[in-house]
mmCIF file of C-alpha atoms in Angstrom:
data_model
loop_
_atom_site.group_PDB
_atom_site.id
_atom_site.type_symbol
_atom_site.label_atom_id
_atom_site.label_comp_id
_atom_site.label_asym_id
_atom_site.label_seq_id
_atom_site.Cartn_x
_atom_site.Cartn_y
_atom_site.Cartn_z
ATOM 1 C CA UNK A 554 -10.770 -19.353 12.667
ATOM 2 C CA UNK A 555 -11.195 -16.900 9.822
ATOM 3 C CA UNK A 556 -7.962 -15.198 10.276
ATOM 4 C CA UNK A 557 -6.369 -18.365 10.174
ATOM 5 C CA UNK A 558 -8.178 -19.191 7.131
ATOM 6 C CA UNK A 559 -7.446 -15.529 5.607
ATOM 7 C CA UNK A 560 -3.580 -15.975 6.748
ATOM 8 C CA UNK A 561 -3.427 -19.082 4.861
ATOM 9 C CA UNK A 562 -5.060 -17.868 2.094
ATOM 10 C CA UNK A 563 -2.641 -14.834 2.339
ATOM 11 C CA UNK A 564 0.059 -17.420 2.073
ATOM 12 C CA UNK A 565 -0.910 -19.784 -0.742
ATOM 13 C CA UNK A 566 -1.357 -17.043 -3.072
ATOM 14 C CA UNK A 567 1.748 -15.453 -2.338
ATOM 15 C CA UNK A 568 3.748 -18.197 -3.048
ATOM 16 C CA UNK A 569 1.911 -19.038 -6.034
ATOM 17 C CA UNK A 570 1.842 -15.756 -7.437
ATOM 18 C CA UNK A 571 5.045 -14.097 -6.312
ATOM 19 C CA UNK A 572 7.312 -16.966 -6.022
ATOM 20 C CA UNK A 573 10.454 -17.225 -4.498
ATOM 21 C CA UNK A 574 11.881 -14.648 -6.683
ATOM 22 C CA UNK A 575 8.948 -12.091 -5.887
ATOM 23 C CA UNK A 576 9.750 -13.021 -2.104
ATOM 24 C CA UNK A 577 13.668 -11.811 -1.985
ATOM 25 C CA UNK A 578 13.187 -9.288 -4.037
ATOM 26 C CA UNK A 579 9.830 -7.634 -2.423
ATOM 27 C CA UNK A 580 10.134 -8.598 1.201
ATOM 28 C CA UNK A 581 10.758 -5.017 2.511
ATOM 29 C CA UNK A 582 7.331 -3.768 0.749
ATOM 30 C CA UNK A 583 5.512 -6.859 2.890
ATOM 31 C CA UNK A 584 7.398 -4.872 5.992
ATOM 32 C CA UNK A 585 5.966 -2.025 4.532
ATOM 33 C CA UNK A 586 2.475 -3.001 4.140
ATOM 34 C CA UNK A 587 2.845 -4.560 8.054
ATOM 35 C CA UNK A 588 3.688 -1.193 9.245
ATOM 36 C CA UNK A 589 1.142 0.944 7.264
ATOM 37 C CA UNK A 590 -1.913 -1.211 8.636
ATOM 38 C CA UNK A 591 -0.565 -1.111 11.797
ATOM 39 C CA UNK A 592 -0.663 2.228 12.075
ATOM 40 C CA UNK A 593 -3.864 2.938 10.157
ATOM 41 C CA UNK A 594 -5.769 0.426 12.040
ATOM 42 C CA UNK A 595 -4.593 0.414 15.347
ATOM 43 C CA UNK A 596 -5.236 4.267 15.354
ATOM 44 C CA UNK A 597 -8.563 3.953 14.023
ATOM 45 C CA UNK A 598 -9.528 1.373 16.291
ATOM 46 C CA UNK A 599 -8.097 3.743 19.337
ATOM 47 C CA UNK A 600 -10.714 6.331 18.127
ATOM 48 C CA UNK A 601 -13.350 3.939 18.272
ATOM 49 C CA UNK A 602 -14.327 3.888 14.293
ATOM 50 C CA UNK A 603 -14.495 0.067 14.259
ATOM 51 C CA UNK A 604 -13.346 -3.421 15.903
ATOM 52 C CA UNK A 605 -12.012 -6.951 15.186
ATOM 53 C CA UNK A 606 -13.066 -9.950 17.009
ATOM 54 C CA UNK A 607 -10.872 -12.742 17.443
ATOM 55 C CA UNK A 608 -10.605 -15.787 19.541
ATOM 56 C CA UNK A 609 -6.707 -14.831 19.245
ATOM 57 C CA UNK A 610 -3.454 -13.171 20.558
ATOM 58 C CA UNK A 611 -3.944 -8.949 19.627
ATOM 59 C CA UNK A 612 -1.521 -6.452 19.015
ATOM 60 C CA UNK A 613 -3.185 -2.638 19.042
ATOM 61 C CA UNK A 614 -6.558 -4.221 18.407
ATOM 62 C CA UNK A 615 -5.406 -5.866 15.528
ATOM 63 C CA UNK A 616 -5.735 -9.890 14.960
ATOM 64 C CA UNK A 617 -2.255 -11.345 15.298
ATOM 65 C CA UNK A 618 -3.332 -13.604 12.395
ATOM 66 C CA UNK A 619 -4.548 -10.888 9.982
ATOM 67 C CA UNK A 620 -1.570 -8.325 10.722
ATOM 68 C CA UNK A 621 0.727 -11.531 10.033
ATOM 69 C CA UNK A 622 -1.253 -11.757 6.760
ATOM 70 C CA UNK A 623 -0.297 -8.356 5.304
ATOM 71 C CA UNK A 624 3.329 -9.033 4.920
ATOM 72 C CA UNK A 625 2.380 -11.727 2.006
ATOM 73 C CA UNK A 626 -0.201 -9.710 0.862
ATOM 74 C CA UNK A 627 2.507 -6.733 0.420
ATOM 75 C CA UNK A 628 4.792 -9.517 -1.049
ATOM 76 C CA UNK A 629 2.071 -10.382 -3.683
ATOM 77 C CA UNK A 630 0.820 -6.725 -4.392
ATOM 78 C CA UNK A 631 4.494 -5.995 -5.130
ATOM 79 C CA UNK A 632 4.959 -8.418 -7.493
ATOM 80 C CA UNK A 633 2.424 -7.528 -9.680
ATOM 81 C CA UNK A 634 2.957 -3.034 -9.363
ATOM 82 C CA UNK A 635 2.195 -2.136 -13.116
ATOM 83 C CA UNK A 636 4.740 -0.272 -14.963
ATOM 84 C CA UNK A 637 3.069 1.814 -16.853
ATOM 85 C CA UNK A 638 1.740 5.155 -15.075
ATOM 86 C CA UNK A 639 -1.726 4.826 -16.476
ATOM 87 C CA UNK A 640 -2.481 1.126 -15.033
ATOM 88 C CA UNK A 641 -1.079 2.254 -11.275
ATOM 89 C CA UNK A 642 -4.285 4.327 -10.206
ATOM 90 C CA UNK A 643 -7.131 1.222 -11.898
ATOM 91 C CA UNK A 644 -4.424 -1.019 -10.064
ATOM 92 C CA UNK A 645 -4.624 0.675 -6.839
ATOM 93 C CA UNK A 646 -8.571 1.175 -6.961
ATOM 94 C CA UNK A 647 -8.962 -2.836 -8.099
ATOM 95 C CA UNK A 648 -7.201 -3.685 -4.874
ATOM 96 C CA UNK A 649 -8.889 -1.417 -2.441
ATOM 97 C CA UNK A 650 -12.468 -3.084 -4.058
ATOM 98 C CA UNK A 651 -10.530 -6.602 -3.067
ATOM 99 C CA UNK A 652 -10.165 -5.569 0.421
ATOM 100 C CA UNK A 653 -13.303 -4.233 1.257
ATOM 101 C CA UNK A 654 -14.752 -7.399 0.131
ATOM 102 C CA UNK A 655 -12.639 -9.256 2.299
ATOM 103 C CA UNK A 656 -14.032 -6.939 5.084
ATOM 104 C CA UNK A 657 -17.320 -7.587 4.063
ATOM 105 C CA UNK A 658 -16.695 -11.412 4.435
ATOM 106 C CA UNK A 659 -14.981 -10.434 8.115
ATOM 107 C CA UNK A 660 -18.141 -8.495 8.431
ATOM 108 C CA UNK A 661 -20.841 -10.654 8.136
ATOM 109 C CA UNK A 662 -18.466 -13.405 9.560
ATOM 110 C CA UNK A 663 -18.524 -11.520 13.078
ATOM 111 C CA UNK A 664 -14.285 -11.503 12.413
ATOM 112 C CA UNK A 665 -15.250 -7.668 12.089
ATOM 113 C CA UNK A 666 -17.525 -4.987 12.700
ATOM 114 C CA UNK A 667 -17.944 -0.997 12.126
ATOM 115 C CA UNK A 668 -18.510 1.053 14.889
ATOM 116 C CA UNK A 669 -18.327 4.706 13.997
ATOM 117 C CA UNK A 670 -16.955 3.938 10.562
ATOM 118 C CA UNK A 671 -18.448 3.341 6.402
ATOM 119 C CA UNK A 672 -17.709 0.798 3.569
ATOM 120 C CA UNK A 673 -16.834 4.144 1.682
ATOM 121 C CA UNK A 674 -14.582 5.220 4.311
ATOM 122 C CA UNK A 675 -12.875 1.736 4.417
ATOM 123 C CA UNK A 676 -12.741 2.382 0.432
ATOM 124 C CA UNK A 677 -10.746 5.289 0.991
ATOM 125 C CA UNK A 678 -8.207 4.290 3.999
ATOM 126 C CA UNK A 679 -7.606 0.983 1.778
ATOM 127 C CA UNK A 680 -6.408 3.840 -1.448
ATOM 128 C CA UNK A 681 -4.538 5.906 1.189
ATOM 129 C CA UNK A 682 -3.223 2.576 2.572
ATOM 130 C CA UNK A 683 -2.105 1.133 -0.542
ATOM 131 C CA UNK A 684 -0.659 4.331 -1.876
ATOM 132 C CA UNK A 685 1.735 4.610 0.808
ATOM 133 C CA UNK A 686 2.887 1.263 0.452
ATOM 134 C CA UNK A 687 3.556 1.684 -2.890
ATOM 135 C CA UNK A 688 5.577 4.671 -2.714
ATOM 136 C CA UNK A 689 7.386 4.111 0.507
ATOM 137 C CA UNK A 690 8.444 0.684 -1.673
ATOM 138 C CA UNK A 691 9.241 3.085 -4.419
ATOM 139 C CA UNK A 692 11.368 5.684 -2.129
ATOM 140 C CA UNK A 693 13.036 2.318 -0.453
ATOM 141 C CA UNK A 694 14.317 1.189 -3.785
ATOM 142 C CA UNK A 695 12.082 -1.566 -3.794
ATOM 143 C CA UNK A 696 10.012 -0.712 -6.704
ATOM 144 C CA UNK A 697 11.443 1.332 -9.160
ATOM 145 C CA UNK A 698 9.843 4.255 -10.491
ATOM 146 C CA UNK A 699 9.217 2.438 -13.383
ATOM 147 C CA UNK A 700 7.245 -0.517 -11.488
ATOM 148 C CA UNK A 701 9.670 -3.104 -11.226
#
């Protein structure tokens, strides 16, 4: 029930904050963003640093919901990529903060629960995560080198 709740939440915000305009333009970074946590988390969870739990379909140990969910999350963390140089590394670190307390809800939920794994190493694979989103979107085209 929580990743259904944290998909629609995923989803209302997106379309509220990015729009339809933020959607055809930033799609591919959502695809992005899908593939990135795929691969970050269903390797980690191979090596046993943590685990979901779900009541629903998988796909490498993820939640079906919550991998769904990243593709409006990319959508939305597109949208709002700062321009300026200077604002990209507070923007990046804001973000990570905002997803380790959404693990921290999972957490103490049940949705999620580390195994051989940190809050500060979370901290860092959400950075590394989001930084490769970001400039895989950038080397796509998606986002410009000047943020938009």
């Amino acid at each position: 029930m929580a990743w259904l709740i944290w998909l629609g939440i995923s989803l209302v915000l997106s379309f509220f904050l990015a729009g339809r305009k933020g959607w055809l333009r930033f799609w591919p970074v959502g695809l992005v963003a899908l593939a990135v946590v795929y691969i970050l988390d269903s390797t980690l969870i191979r090596l046993g640093a943590f685990a979901y739990h779900y009541g629903l379909p998988e796909l490498g140990g993820l939640p079906l919901l919550y991998f769904l969910s990243t593709i409006p999350n990319g959508v939305t963390v597109a949208r709002f990529y700062p321009s300026r140089h200077w604002l990209r590394l507070p923007y990046v670190l804001v973000l990570a903060a905002v997803l380790l307390l959404v693990e921290w809800l999972m957490s103490i939920t049940g949705n999620f629960r580390h195994l051989r794994w940190s809050p500060g190493q979370s901290l860092g694979l959400n950075v590394v995560g989001l930084v490769l989103v970001f400039w895989l979107g950038e080397w796509l085209g998606v986002l410009n080198e000047d943020g938009r």
